[in-house]
Amino acid sequence: MDTNTCIELALIIIKVIIISSLLFALPIPLTWIERKVAGHIQLRLGPFRVGWHGILQPVADMIKLMFKEDIIPDKADKWLFKLAPIISLVPIFLTFATVPVGDKITVFGKEVTLYISDMNVGILYILAVAGIGVYGLILGGWASNSKYALFGSIRSSAQMISYELALSFAAIGVVMVTNSLSLVDIVNSQKATTWNICYQPLGFIIYIIAGLAEINRIPFDLSEDEGTLAAGYHVEYSSMRFSFFMLAEYVAMVLMSVLAVVLFFGGWSGPILPPIVWFVIKVSAFIYFFMWVRFTFPRYRYDQLMTIGWKILLPLSLVNILITGLFLI
Amino acid sequence: MTDFLKKILFIDLIKGLSLTLKYNLSKSFTIRYPDEEKWLPYQRFRGLHTLNKDAQGRELCVACELCAKACPTKCITVVPMEDNNGIGIADRIAKIYEINLVRCMFCGFCEDACPTTAIRMGREYELACFSLDCAKADKQRLLAPQEIPVEFEGGYVIKARLERTKEGIRVRPDLTKKKRWW
């Protein structure tokens, strides 16, 4: 190995470390923001006592989670029970290998790309790997040996499968417009023309609805429906294993926001401000949107969920592809 | 047809979202008690009792024991004694005047029964403490003037400060800074 390869390798390792530690740390501010948004939407204040405006509340929660007893039910499938949180966590982290947060920047006279790798099948890779995440939910619910958990995981698997189709089809519309599966190319092509939202308004709506279902958030969080299932698939989990599920959920939310920005809103392109700032602004707007939706809408019923998925979103997304194809010809 | 249009344009969903956005941007109703704020009750509030004095500083209580008779929970103990030193307005004052605050249900019958307006319900409502001693309010405690003067108008949220002492936790109000709650 010559020096250049060594530097490249070191750079990749550094980027991996930075991104994964960022992702591990991200739920800390996100839970705080989420609780603040929840509070203010309900005319409350949210957490207020730990630190300035309760900003240290997630840290306190984290300490609490760490010191809680890690309970494994007697009749649970021990091995799968321990494996499930990791299975739900790892794929969602893996997807960030191709998620770009910006274009090249120059550090010490060397060009550094703000993504770990620019796969030419980026979007496909993300959808495929994120799809593995559902196994964590299914196995977690199955291994818990509890009715509620099992119901939750069955619901979530049905939901994930039906909405993943619509989600991918919505993404295909974008791919058809930009002629590339690579996320960096998608952003660059939007820089050249306009944002994809102008070409794909229907695709965007389908993407947002299916994305909400994909990351198991209200109004589609059937898998952890408090009213009927106690806590759904993670009802038997406690301590750090539970927090792994929560972490996976938050990172999935970030992933959906990032993808929405990259696919439809021009990624890091924008006037005046530096690209990374634009990217952060857009992504946080989407994260706020997801939280806003969560505290506005009630949960859908299970049959409604399936109806929306199969009878409305899937045909609509096919129509979207058809229309895009016609326009391209 | 309009229903269909409403559905495809997400009219209802947008209405809901705009409502919650409005709430998100408006001020919250929370009173930040006990750290920063405290509710100041109206003058009619029935809190911890207080024994009044007249303008010359003489005790108004003549130990007639009517309050003890009127009390539905029998939580007031009054033992009268004779006194010629002018402590009270008459030559009969209370030797012991004790209210068992644990038993008291703050109905205010004692103030109705009182012929000299000696006993009145005050606006003190933080009665919790670490030992049972404070469950009994003796004469000395009842005679001491309360933190919020009677003539001070109530119905406000006032700035306050949390104080931790050995006797218990108190929220000290700052009467100069008050605001309407709604």
Short mmCIF file of C-alpha atoms in Angstrom, two decimals:
data_model
loop_
_atom_site.label_atom_id
_atom_site.label_comp_id
_atom_site.label_asym_id
_atom_site.label_seq_id
_atom_site.Cartn_x
_atom_site.Cartn_y
_atom_site.Cartn_z
CA MET A 1 0.00 0.00 0.00
CA ASP A 2 1.32 3.40 -0.87
CA THR A 3 0.64 6.57 1.12
CA ASN A 4 -2.34 7.65 -0.93
CA THR A 5 -4.29 4.47 -0.28
CA CYS A 6 -3.42 4.69 3.39
CA ILE A 7 -4.81 8.22 3.59
CA GLU A 8 -7.94 7.20 1.72
CA LEU A 9 -8.46 4.29 4.10
CA ALA A 10 -7.86 6.46 7.15
CA LEU A 11 -10.31 9.02 5.81
CA ILE A 12 -13.00 6.41 5.36
CA ILE A 13 -12.45 5.09 8.87
CA ILE A 14 -12.60 8.61 10.30
CA LYS A 15 -15.80 9.33 8.39
CA VAL A 16 -17.36 6.10 9.59
CA ILE A 17 -16.47 6.92 13.18
CA ILE A 18 -17.79 10.46 12.90
CA ILE A 19 -21.05 9.44 11.28
CA SER A 20 -21.77 6.56 13.61
CA SER A 21 -21.00 8.59 16.73
CA LEU A 22 -23.17 11.37 15.36
CA LEU A 23 -25.99 8.92 14.83
CA PHE A 24 -25.57 7.54 18.33
CA ALA A 25 -25.66 11.04 19.77
CA LEU A 26 -28.48 12.31 17.60
CA PRO A 27 -31.38 10.82 19.57
CA ILE A 28 -30.30 12.86 22.58
CA PRO A 29 -31.26 16.24 21.12
CA LEU A 30 -34.05 14.67 19.10
CA THR A 31 -35.91 13.30 22.12
CA TRP A 32 -35.61 16.69 23.76
CA ILE A 33 -36.93 18.45 20.68
CA GLU A 34 -39.70 15.93 20.29
CA ARG A 35 -40.86 16.37 23.86
CA LYS A 36 -40.63 20.14 23.55
CA VAL A 37 -42.69 20.08 20.34
CA ALA A 38 -45.20 17.76 22.01
CA GLY A 39 -45.42 20.07 24.98
CA HIS A 40 -45.88 23.26 23.05
CA ILE A 41 -48.43 21.74 20.69
CA GLN A 42 -50.45 20.76 23.75
CA LEU A 43 -49.88 24.20 25.31
CA ARG A 44 -47.51 22.77 27.89
CA LEU A 45 -43.84 23.50 28.29
CA GLY A 46 -42.35 20.05 27.98
CA PRO A 47 -39.30 19.13 30.05
CA PHE A 48 -38.17 22.15 31.98
CA ARG A 49 -36.33 21.21 35.15
CA VAL A 50 -33.09 19.50 34.16
CA GLY A 51 -30.74 22.09 32.76
CA TRP A 52 -31.70 25.11 30.70
CA HIS A 53 -35.26 24.53 29.46
CA GLY A 54 -34.80 20.86 30.29
CA ILE A 55 -32.06 20.40 27.75
CA LEU A 56 -30.30 17.78 29.87
CA GLN A 57 -33.47 15.72 30.24
CA PRO A 58 -32.43 13.15 27.58
CA VAL A 59 -29.12 12.71 29.35
CA ALA A 60 -30.94 12.03 32.60
CA ASP A 61 -33.20 9.60 30.77
CA MET A 62 -30.21 7.88 29.26
CA ILE A 63 -28.60 7.43 32.66
CA LYS A 64 -31.87 6.06 33.96
CA LEU A 65 -32.10 3.60 31.05
CA MET A 66 -28.54 2.42 31.59
CA PHE A 67 -29.07 1.67 35.26
CA LYS A 68 -32.41 -0.02 34.86
CA GLU A 69 -32.63 -3.74 35.33
CA ASP A 70 -32.28 -5.59 32.06
CA ILE A 71 -35.20 -8.00 32.20
CA ILE A 72 -35.36 -11.04 29.96
CA PRO A 73 -38.62 -12.94 30.28
CA ASP A 74 -38.30 -16.50 31.53
CA LYS A 75 -39.93 -18.11 28.54
CA ALA A 76 -38.37 -15.84 25.96
CA ASP A 77 -36.12 -17.14 23.24
CA LYS A 78 -33.01 -15.74 24.91
CA TRP A 79 -30.71 -15.65 21.94
CA LEU A 80 -33.18 -14.03 19.55
CA PHE A 81 -34.33 -11.71 22.30
CA LYS A 82 -30.82 -10.36 22.67
CA LEU A 83 -30.22 -10.28 18.94
CA ALA A 84 -33.37 -8.40 17.91
CA PRO A 85 -32.44 -4.88 19.09
CA ILE A 86 -29.11 -5.16 17.32
CA ILE A 87 -30.75 -6.38 14.13
CA SER A 88 -33.07 -3.40 14.16
CA LEU A 89 -30.21 -1.02 14.87
CA VAL A 90 -27.45 -2.17 12.53
CA PRO A 91 -29.19 -1.95 9.11
CA ILE A 92 -30.37 1.56 9.74
CA PHE A 93 -26.80 2.57 10.58
CA LEU A 94 -25.55 0.74 7.51
CA THR A 95 -27.74 2.82 5.25
CA PHE A 96 -25.81 5.92 6.23
CA ALA A 97 -22.81 4.56 4.38
CA THR A 98 -24.25 5.98 1.18
CA VAL A 99 -26.17 8.92 2.56
CA PRO A 100 -24.44 12.10 1.41
CA VAL A 101 -24.48 15.16 3.62
CA GLY A 102 -22.70 17.40 1.17
CA ASP A 103 -20.40 17.48 -1.81
CA LYS A 104 -16.61 17.63 -1.74
CA ILE A 105 -14.83 20.01 0.57
CA THR A 106 -11.12 20.79 0.65
CA VAL A 107 -9.29 20.13 3.89
CA PHE A 108 -5.52 20.75 4.04
CA GLY A 109 -5.35 20.86 0.29
CA LYS A 110 -7.03 17.49 -0.05
CA GLU A 111 -10.46 16.86 -1.43
CA VAL A 112 -12.71 15.16 1.08
CA THR A 113 -16.12 13.87 0.09
CA LEU A 114 -18.89 14.31 2.63
CA TYR A 115 -20.17 10.79 2.17
CA ILE A 116 -18.60 7.47 2.96
CA SER A 117 -19.17 6.00 -0.46
CA ASP A 118 -20.98 7.06 -3.59
CA MET A 119 -22.49 3.77 -4.66
CA ASN A 120 -23.98 3.75 -8.11
CA VAL A 121 -26.94 1.82 -6.66
CA GLY A 122 -27.27 4.10 -3.63
CA ILE A 123 -31.03 4.42 -3.34
CA LEU A 124 -31.54 0.74 -4.04
CA TYR A 125 -28.98 -0.15 -1.38
CA ILE A 126 -30.66 2.10 1.19
CA LEU A 127 -34.13 0.71 0.55
CA ALA A 128 -32.85 -2.86 0.60
CA VAL A 129 -30.79 -2.53 3.78
CA ALA A 130 -33.44 -0.53 5.59
CA GLY A 131 -35.83 -3.34 4.74
CA ILE A 132 -33.75 -5.72 6.86
CA GLY A 133 -34.54 -3.56 9.86
CA VAL A 134 -38.02 -5.00 10.02
CA TYR A 135 -36.49 -8.34 11.08
CA GLY A 136 -35.48 -6.72 14.34
CA LEU A 137 -39.08 -5.88 15.04
CA ILE A 138 -40.38 -9.28 14.00
CA LEU A 139 -37.77 -11.22 15.95
CA GLY A 140 -38.15 -8.97 18.97
CA GLY A 141 -41.87 -9.53 19.05
CA TRP A 142 -41.52 -13.24 18.42
CA ALA A 143 -38.76 -13.88 20.93
CA SER A 144 -40.53 -12.00 23.72
CA ASN A 145 -43.09 -14.79 23.99
CA SER A 146 -45.84 -12.29 24.65
CA LYS A 147 -49.13 -11.84 22.86
CA TYR A 148 -48.87 -8.09 22.65
CA ALA A 149 -45.35 -8.18 21.31
CA LEU A 150 -46.26 -10.80 18.76
CA PHE A 151 -49.27 -8.85 17.54
CA GLY A 152 -47.14 -5.74 17.33
CA SER A 153 -44.49 -7.45 15.28
CA ILE A 154 -47.01 -9.10 12.96
CA ARG A 155 -48.63 -5.74 12.35
CA SER A 156 -45.33 -4.02 11.75
CA SER A 157 -44.15 -6.66 9.31
CA ALA A 158 -47.37 -6.42 7.30
CA GLN A 159 -47.16 -2.67 7.38
CA MET A 160 -43.51 -2.49 6.40
CA ILE A 161 -43.96 -4.86 3.48
CA SER A 162 -46.99 -3.06 2.09
CA TYR A 163 -45.56 0.41 2.46
CA GLU A 164 -42.07 -0.40 1.30
CA LEU A 165 -43.50 -1.03 -2.16
CA ALA A 166 -45.10 2.39 -2.39
CA LEU A 167 -41.98 3.98 -0.96
CA SER A 168 -39.70 2.37 -3.52
CA PHE A 169 -42.05 3.18 -6.38
CA ALA A 170 -42.12 6.80 -5.27
CA ALA A 171 -38.34 6.78 -5.29
CA ILE A 172 -38.32 5.20 -8.76
CA GLY A 173 -40.11 8.26 -10.11
CA VAL A 174 -37.17 10.38 -9.00
CA VAL A 175 -34.71 7.90 -10.41
CA MET A 176 -36.47 8.07 -13.78
CA VAL A 177 -36.24 11.84 -13.83
CA THR A 178 -32.58 12.00 -12.84
CA ASN A 179 -31.42 8.86 -14.67
CA SER A 180 -29.30 7.74 -11.75
CA LEU A 181 -29.54 5.61 -8.62
CA SER A 182 -26.64 7.35 -6.94
CA LEU A 183 -27.73 9.89 -4.35
CA VAL A 184 -24.91 12.28 -5.19
CA ASP A 185 -25.87 12.26 -8.85
CA ILE A 186 -29.51 12.82 -7.93
CA VAL A 187 -28.56 15.93 -5.97
CA ASN A 188 -26.24 17.20 -8.67
CA SER A 189 -28.88 16.81 -11.35
CA GLN A 190 -31.27 18.82 -9.19
CA LYS A 191 -28.64 21.53 -8.90
CA ALA A 192 -28.53 21.76 -12.67
CA THR A 193 -32.29 22.08 -13.11
CA THR A 194 -34.78 22.55 -10.28
CA TRP A 195 -35.79 20.49 -7.30
CA ASN A 196 -37.48 17.20 -8.05
CA ILE A 197 -40.55 18.22 -6.08
CA CYS A 198 -41.54 20.27 -9.14
CA TYR A 199 -41.51 17.18 -11.34
CA GLN A 200 -42.75 14.71 -8.77
CA PRO A 201 -45.37 16.28 -6.50
CA LEU A 202 -47.44 13.11 -6.40
CA GLY A 203 -44.35 11.03 -5.82
CA PHE A 204 -43.41 13.27 -2.92
CA ILE A 205 -46.80 12.90 -1.23
CA ILE A 206 -46.64 9.14 -1.63
CA TYR A 207 -43.10 9.13 -0.34
CA ILE A 208 -44.00 11.11 2.80
CA ILE A 209 -47.02 8.97 3.65
CA ALA A 210 -45.22 5.70 2.99
CA GLY A 211 -42.18 7.03 4.84
CA LEU A 212 -44.27 7.80 7.91
CA ALA A 213 -45.51 4.22 7.83
CA GLU A 214 -42.03 2.87 7.18
CA ILE A 215 -40.53 4.45 10.28
CA ASN A 216 -43.48 3.41 12.45
CA ARG A 217 -44.56 6.83 13.55
CA ILE A 218 -48.00 8.18 14.26
CA PRO A 219 -50.38 8.09 12.41
CA PHE A 220 -49.06 4.69 11.30
CA ASP A 221 -47.43 3.36 14.45
CA LEU A 222 -49.67 0.32 14.60
CA SER A 223 -46.81 -1.83 15.80
CA GLU A 224 -46.54 0.03 19.09
CA ASP A 225 -50.12 1.03 19.50
CA GLU A 226 -50.41 1.93 23.20
CA GLY A 227 -54.17 1.69 23.23
CA THR A 228 -54.47 -1.90 22.14
CA LEU A 229 -51.02 -3.43 22.42
CA ALA A 230 -49.50 -1.85 25.54
CA ALA A 231 -46.22 -1.03 23.79
CA GLY A 232 -46.25 -3.37 20.83
CA TYR A 233 -43.18 -5.28 19.80
CA HIS A 234 -40.91 -3.90 22.52
CA VAL A 235 -43.29 -4.43 25.41
CA GLU A 236 -40.97 -6.93 27.09
CA TYR A 237 -37.82 -4.94 26.58
CA SER A 238 -36.25 -2.71 29.17
CA SER A 239 -33.01 -0.92 29.84
CA MET A 240 -30.47 -0.56 27.03
CA ARG A 241 -32.15 -3.09 24.77
CA PHE A 242 -35.25 -0.92 24.75
CA SER A 243 -33.18 2.15 24.06
CA PHE A 244 -31.66 0.37 21.04
CA PHE A 245 -35.13 0.14 19.56
CA MET A 246 -35.75 3.78 20.30
CA LEU A 247 -32.40 4.69 18.80
CA ALA A 248 -33.22 2.74 15.65
CA GLU A 249 -36.55 4.53 15.40
CA TYR A 250 -34.99 7.97 15.67
CA VAL A 251 -32.21 7.19 13.23
CA ALA A 252 -34.85 5.87 10.83
CA MET A 253 -36.66 9.17 11.16
CA VAL A 254 -33.46 11.02 10.34
CA LEU A 255 -32.88 8.71 7.37
CA MET A 256 -36.36 9.37 6.01
CA SER A 257 -35.85 13.13 6.38
CA VAL A 258 -32.46 12.95 4.69
CA LEU A 259 -33.85 10.87 1.84
CA ALA A 260 -36.77 13.25 1.38
CA VAL A 261 -34.35 16.15 1.16
CA VAL A 262 -31.98 14.37 -1.19
CA LEU A 263 -34.65 12.96 -3.47
CA PHE A 264 -37.08 15.85 -3.65
CA PHE A 265 -35.60 19.00 -2.22
CA GLY A 266 -32.25 19.35 -3.88
CA GLY A 267 -30.07 18.04 -1.08
CA TRP A 268 -27.46 20.57 -0.07
CA SER A 269 -28.08 22.97 -2.94
CA GLY A 270 -29.21 26.45 -2.05
CA PRO A 271 -28.16 30.06 -2.38
CA ILE A 272 -25.78 32.12 -0.18
CA LEU A 273 -25.41 29.81 2.80
CA PRO A 274 -22.83 27.00 2.70
CA PRO A 275 -24.20 23.67 1.43
CA ILE A 276 -23.94 21.85 4.76
CA VAL A 277 -26.08 24.52 6.45
CA TRP A 278 -28.72 24.19 3.77
CA PHE A 279 -28.70 20.46 4.23
CA VAL A 280 -29.14 20.72 8.00
CA ILE A 281 -31.94 23.28 7.63
CA LYS A 282 -33.85 21.11 5.17
CA VAL A 283 -33.41 17.92 7.18
CA SER A 284 -34.46 19.57 10.43
CA ALA A 285 -37.53 21.00 8.71
CA PHE A 286 -38.51 17.47 7.79
CA ILE A 287 -37.80 16.16 11.26
CA TYR A 288 -39.99 18.90 12.66
CA PHE A 289 -42.67 17.94 10.17
CA PHE A 290 -42.60 14.32 11.35
CA MET A 291 -42.95 15.44 14.96
CA TRP A 292 -45.65 17.92 14.08
CA VAL A 293 -47.64 15.20 12.33
CA ARG A 294 -47.17 12.90 15.29
CA PHE A 295 -48.87 15.25 17.69
CA THR A 296 -51.65 16.26 15.32
CA PHE A 297 -53.18 13.11 13.95
CA PRO A 298 -54.78 10.15 15.65
CA ARG A 299 -53.62 6.65 14.82
CA TYR A 300 -55.18 4.86 11.86
CA ARG A 301 -57.05 1.65 12.35
CA TYR A 302 -55.33 -1.47 11.11
CA ASP A 303 -57.72 -2.13 8.22
CA GLN A 304 -57.53 1.54 7.20
CA LEU A 305 -53.78 1.25 7.16
CA MET A 306 -53.89 -1.73 4.83
CA THR A 307 -56.51 -0.05 2.62
CA ILE A 308 -54.41 3.07 2.26
CA GLY A 309 -51.32 1.03 1.51
CA TRP A 310 -52.65 -1.41 -1.06
CA LYS A 311 -55.69 0.26 -2.56
CA ILE A 312 -54.51 3.86 -2.73
CA LEU A 313 -50.78 4.33 -2.41
CA LEU A 314 -49.64 1.40 -4.51
CA PRO A 315 -51.85 2.17 -7.56
CA LEU A 316 -51.06 5.85 -7.22
CA SER A 317 -47.35 5.21 -7.18
CA LEU A 318 -47.69 3.02 -10.29
CA VAL A 319 -49.65 5.79 -11.98
CA ASN A 320 -46.92 8.20 -10.96
CA ILE A 321 -44.30 6.04 -12.64
CA LEU A 322 -46.48 5.77 -15.74
CA ILE A 323 -47.00 9.52 -15.99
CA THR A 324 -43.30 10.20 -15.42
CA GLY A 325 -42.46 7.71 -18.16
CA LEU A 326 -44.89 9.37 -20.58
CA PHE A 327 -43.40 12.79 -19.89
CA LEU A 328 -39.88 11.46 -20.36
CA ILE A 329 -40.76 10.06 -23.76
CA MET B 1 -67.58 15.65 -5.40
CA THR B 2 -66.48 18.23 -2.87
CA ASP B 3 -65.79 15.43 -0.42
CA PHE B 4 -63.56 13.79 -2.97
CA LEU B 5 -61.74 17.07 -3.64
CA LYS B 6 -61.32 17.60 0.08
CA LYS B 7 -59.79 14.18 0.39
CA ILE B 8 -57.30 14.48 -2.42
CA LEU B 9 -56.25 17.98 -1.39
CA PHE B 10 -55.84 16.88 2.29
CA ILE B 11 -58.02 19.81 3.40
CA ASP B 12 -58.90 18.29 6.77
CA LEU B 13 -55.36 17.23 7.47
CA ILE B 14 -54.05 20.69 6.64
CA LYS B 15 -56.66 22.25 8.93
CA GLY B 16 -55.50 20.03 11.76
CA LEU B 17 -51.86 20.73 11.09
CA SER B 18 -52.40 24.48 11.00
CA LEU B 19 -54.25 24.33 14.30
CA THR B 20 -51.44 22.48 16.02
CA LEU B 21 -48.89 24.81 14.46
CA LYS B 22 -50.82 27.74 15.92
CA TYR B 23 -50.73 26.09 19.33
CA ASN B 24 -47.06 25.34 18.94
CA LEU B 25 -46.28 29.00 18.38
CA SER B 26 -48.59 30.37 21.06
CA LYS B 27 -47.71 30.78 24.70
CA SER B 28 -48.13 27.83 27.02
CA PHE B 29 -50.49 27.83 29.98
CA THR B 30 -48.11 26.14 32.36
CA ILE B 31 -47.47 27.85 35.69
CA ARG B 32 -43.84 27.10 36.45
CA TYR B 33 -44.52 26.23 40.07
CA PRO B 34 -42.50 25.91 42.28
CA ASP B 35 -39.33 27.00 40.50
CA GLU B 36 -40.27 30.33 39.06
CA GLU B 37 -43.92 31.08 39.53
CA LYS B 38 -46.70 30.58 42.00
CA TRP B 39 -50.44 30.92 41.94
CA LEU B 40 -51.67 33.71 44.19
CA PRO B 41 -55.18 32.78 45.31
CA TYR B 42 -58.13 35.13 45.48
CA GLN B 43 -58.94 36.86 48.76
CA ARG B 44 -61.87 34.50 49.28
CA PHE B 45 -59.48 31.54 49.29
CA ARG B 46 -59.67 29.21 52.28
CA GLY B 47 -56.14 28.35 53.24
CA LEU B 48 -54.24 28.22 56.51
CA HIS B 49 -56.11 30.01 59.29
CA THR B 50 -54.90 33.24 60.76
CA LEU B 51 -55.78 34.90 64.07
CA ASN B 52 -56.28 38.62 63.64
CA LYS B 53 -55.37 41.50 65.87
CA ASP B 54 -57.05 44.88 66.05
CA ALA B 55 -55.46 48.22 65.24
CA GLN B 56 -53.88 48.49 68.69
CA GLY B 57 -52.30 45.08 68.30
CA ARG B 58 -54.68 43.37 70.73
CA GLU B 59 -55.85 39.87 70.01
CA LEU B 60 -59.39 39.83 68.73
CA CYS B 61 -60.01 36.32 69.99
CA VAL B 62 -62.05 36.19 73.16
CA ALA B 63 -61.87 32.39 73.45
CA CYS B 64 -65.61 31.96 73.20
CA GLU B 65 -65.02 28.53 71.67
CA LEU B 66 -67.73 29.04 69.06
CA CYS B 67 -65.29 28.05 66.32
CA ALA B 68 -64.53 24.83 68.13
CA LYS B 69 -68.25 24.15 68.41
CA ALA B 70 -68.90 24.97 64.77
CA CYS B 71 -66.05 22.86 63.50
CA PRO B 72 -67.42 19.75 61.77
CA THR B 73 -64.21 17.79 62.27
CA LYS B 74 -63.56 19.02 65.82
CA CYS B 75 -60.06 20.03 64.98
CA ILE B 76 -59.95 23.30 66.94
CA THR B 77 -58.96 23.21 70.57
CA VAL B 78 -59.54 26.38 72.60
CA VAL B 79 -58.68 26.73 76.29
CA PRO B 80 -59.66 30.13 77.72
CA MET B 81 -57.97 32.03 80.49
CA GLU B 82 -58.41 35.29 82.30
CA ASP B 83 -56.07 38.14 81.58
CA ASN B 84 -56.00 41.74 82.66
CA ASN B 85 -52.87 42.85 80.85
CA GLY B 86 -54.67 43.99 77.74
CA ILE B 87 -53.40 41.26 75.48
CA GLY B 88 -56.87 40.73 74.09
CA ILE B 89 -59.78 43.05 73.52
CA ALA B 90 -61.63 41.59 76.51
CA ASP B 91 -60.39 40.11 79.80
CA ARG B 92 -60.74 36.64 78.41
CA ILE B 93 -58.14 35.34 75.98
CA ALA B 94 -57.18 31.96 74.63
CA LYS B 95 -54.55 30.15 76.65
CA ILE B 96 -54.29 27.48 74.01
CA TYR B 97 -55.57 27.88 70.51
CA GLU B 98 -54.66 24.95 68.38
CA ILE B 99 -55.85 23.72 65.02
CA ASN B 100 -55.13 20.23 63.86
CA LEU B 101 -54.41 20.90 60.20
CA VAL B 102 -54.46 17.25 59.28
CA ARG B 103 -58.05 16.96 60.39
CA CYS B 104 -59.16 20.37 59.18
CA MET B 105 -61.06 20.30 55.94
CA PHE B 106 -60.89 24.04 55.35
CA CYS B 107 -64.66 24.50 55.22
CA GLY B 108 -64.54 27.97 56.75
CA PHE B 109 -67.28 27.37 59.32
CA CYS B 110 -65.00 28.72 62.04
CA GLU B 111 -64.76 32.11 60.40
CA ASP B 112 -68.54 32.22 60.02
CA ALA B 113 -68.99 31.38 63.67
CA CYS B 114 -66.47 33.86 64.99
CA PRO B 115 -68.24 36.90 66.58
CA THR B 116 -65.13 39.10 66.64
CA THR B 117 -63.70 38.24 63.22
CA ALA B 118 -60.65 36.92 65.00
CA ILE B 119 -60.18 33.75 63.01
CA ARG B 120 -60.00 34.04 59.27
CA MET B 121 -58.90 31.73 56.54
CA GLY B 122 -55.70 32.99 54.97
CA ARG B 123 -54.07 32.36 51.62
CA GLU B 124 -51.24 30.13 52.72
CA TYR B 125 -51.57 26.75 51.03
CA GLU B 126 -48.17 25.11 51.21
CA LEU B 127 -48.70 23.11 54.36
CA ALA B 128 -46.52 20.10 53.67
CA CYS B 129 -43.45 19.46 55.81
CA PHE B 130 -41.09 16.72 56.86
CA SER B 131 -42.40 16.04 60.38
CA LEU B 132 -45.83 15.88 61.94
CA ASP B 133 -45.11 18.90 64.17
CA CYS B 134 -46.35 21.27 61.55
CA ALA B 135 -49.64 19.43 61.35
CA LYS B 136 -50.65 21.35 64.46
CA ALA B 137 -50.97 25.10 64.15
CA ASP B 138 -50.59 26.67 67.57
CA LYS B 139 -51.54 30.17 68.64
CA GLN B 140 -48.15 31.64 67.95
CA ARG B 141 -48.12 30.38 64.39
CA LEU B 142 -51.67 31.51 63.77
CA LEU B 143 -51.01 34.99 65.17
CA ALA B 144 -47.98 35.56 62.99
CA PRO B 145 -48.87 37.65 59.95
CA GLN B 146 -49.01 35.68 56.73
CA GLU B 147 -46.71 36.26 53.83
CA ILE B 148 -49.39 37.66 51.56
CA PRO B 149 -51.24 40.63 53.14
CA VAL B 150 -55.02 40.34 53.32
CA GLU B 151 -55.63 43.45 51.28
CA PHE B 152 -53.42 42.23 48.45
CA GLU B 153 -55.59 41.37 45.47
CA GLY B 154 -55.44 37.76 44.31
CA GLY B 155 -55.99 35.82 41.15
CA TYR B 156 -52.52 36.27 39.72
CA VAL B 157 -49.49 34.26 38.86
CA ILE B 158 -46.58 35.79 40.69
CA LYS B 159 -42.86 35.31 40.44
CA ALA B 160 -41.55 33.05 43.16
CA ARG B 161 -38.41 31.35 44.35
CA LEU B 162 -38.06 27.82 45.68
CA GLU B 163 -36.43 27.59 49.12
CA ARG B 164 -35.26 24.38 50.71
CA THR B 165 -34.85 24.49 54.47
CA LYS B 166 -34.68 21.87 57.18
CA GLU B 167 -38.26 22.56 58.10
CA GLY B 168 -39.53 21.96 54.62
CA ILE B 169 -39.77 23.41 51.17
CA ARG B 170 -41.21 26.86 50.77
CA VAL B 171 -41.98 28.90 47.71
CA ARG B 172 -41.32 32.54 48.49
CA PRO B 173 -43.43 34.84 46.35
CA ASP B 174 -42.28 38.12 44.94
CA LEU B 175 -45.38 40.27 45.25
CA THR B 176 -44.12 43.01 42.97
CA LYS B 177 -44.19 40.88 39.85
CA LYS B 178 -47.60 39.56 39.03
CA LYS B 179 -49.37 38.70 35.82
CA ARG B 180 -52.77 37.52 34.79
CA TRP B 181 -52.74 33.85 34.06
CA TRP B 182 -54.92 33.87 30.98
#
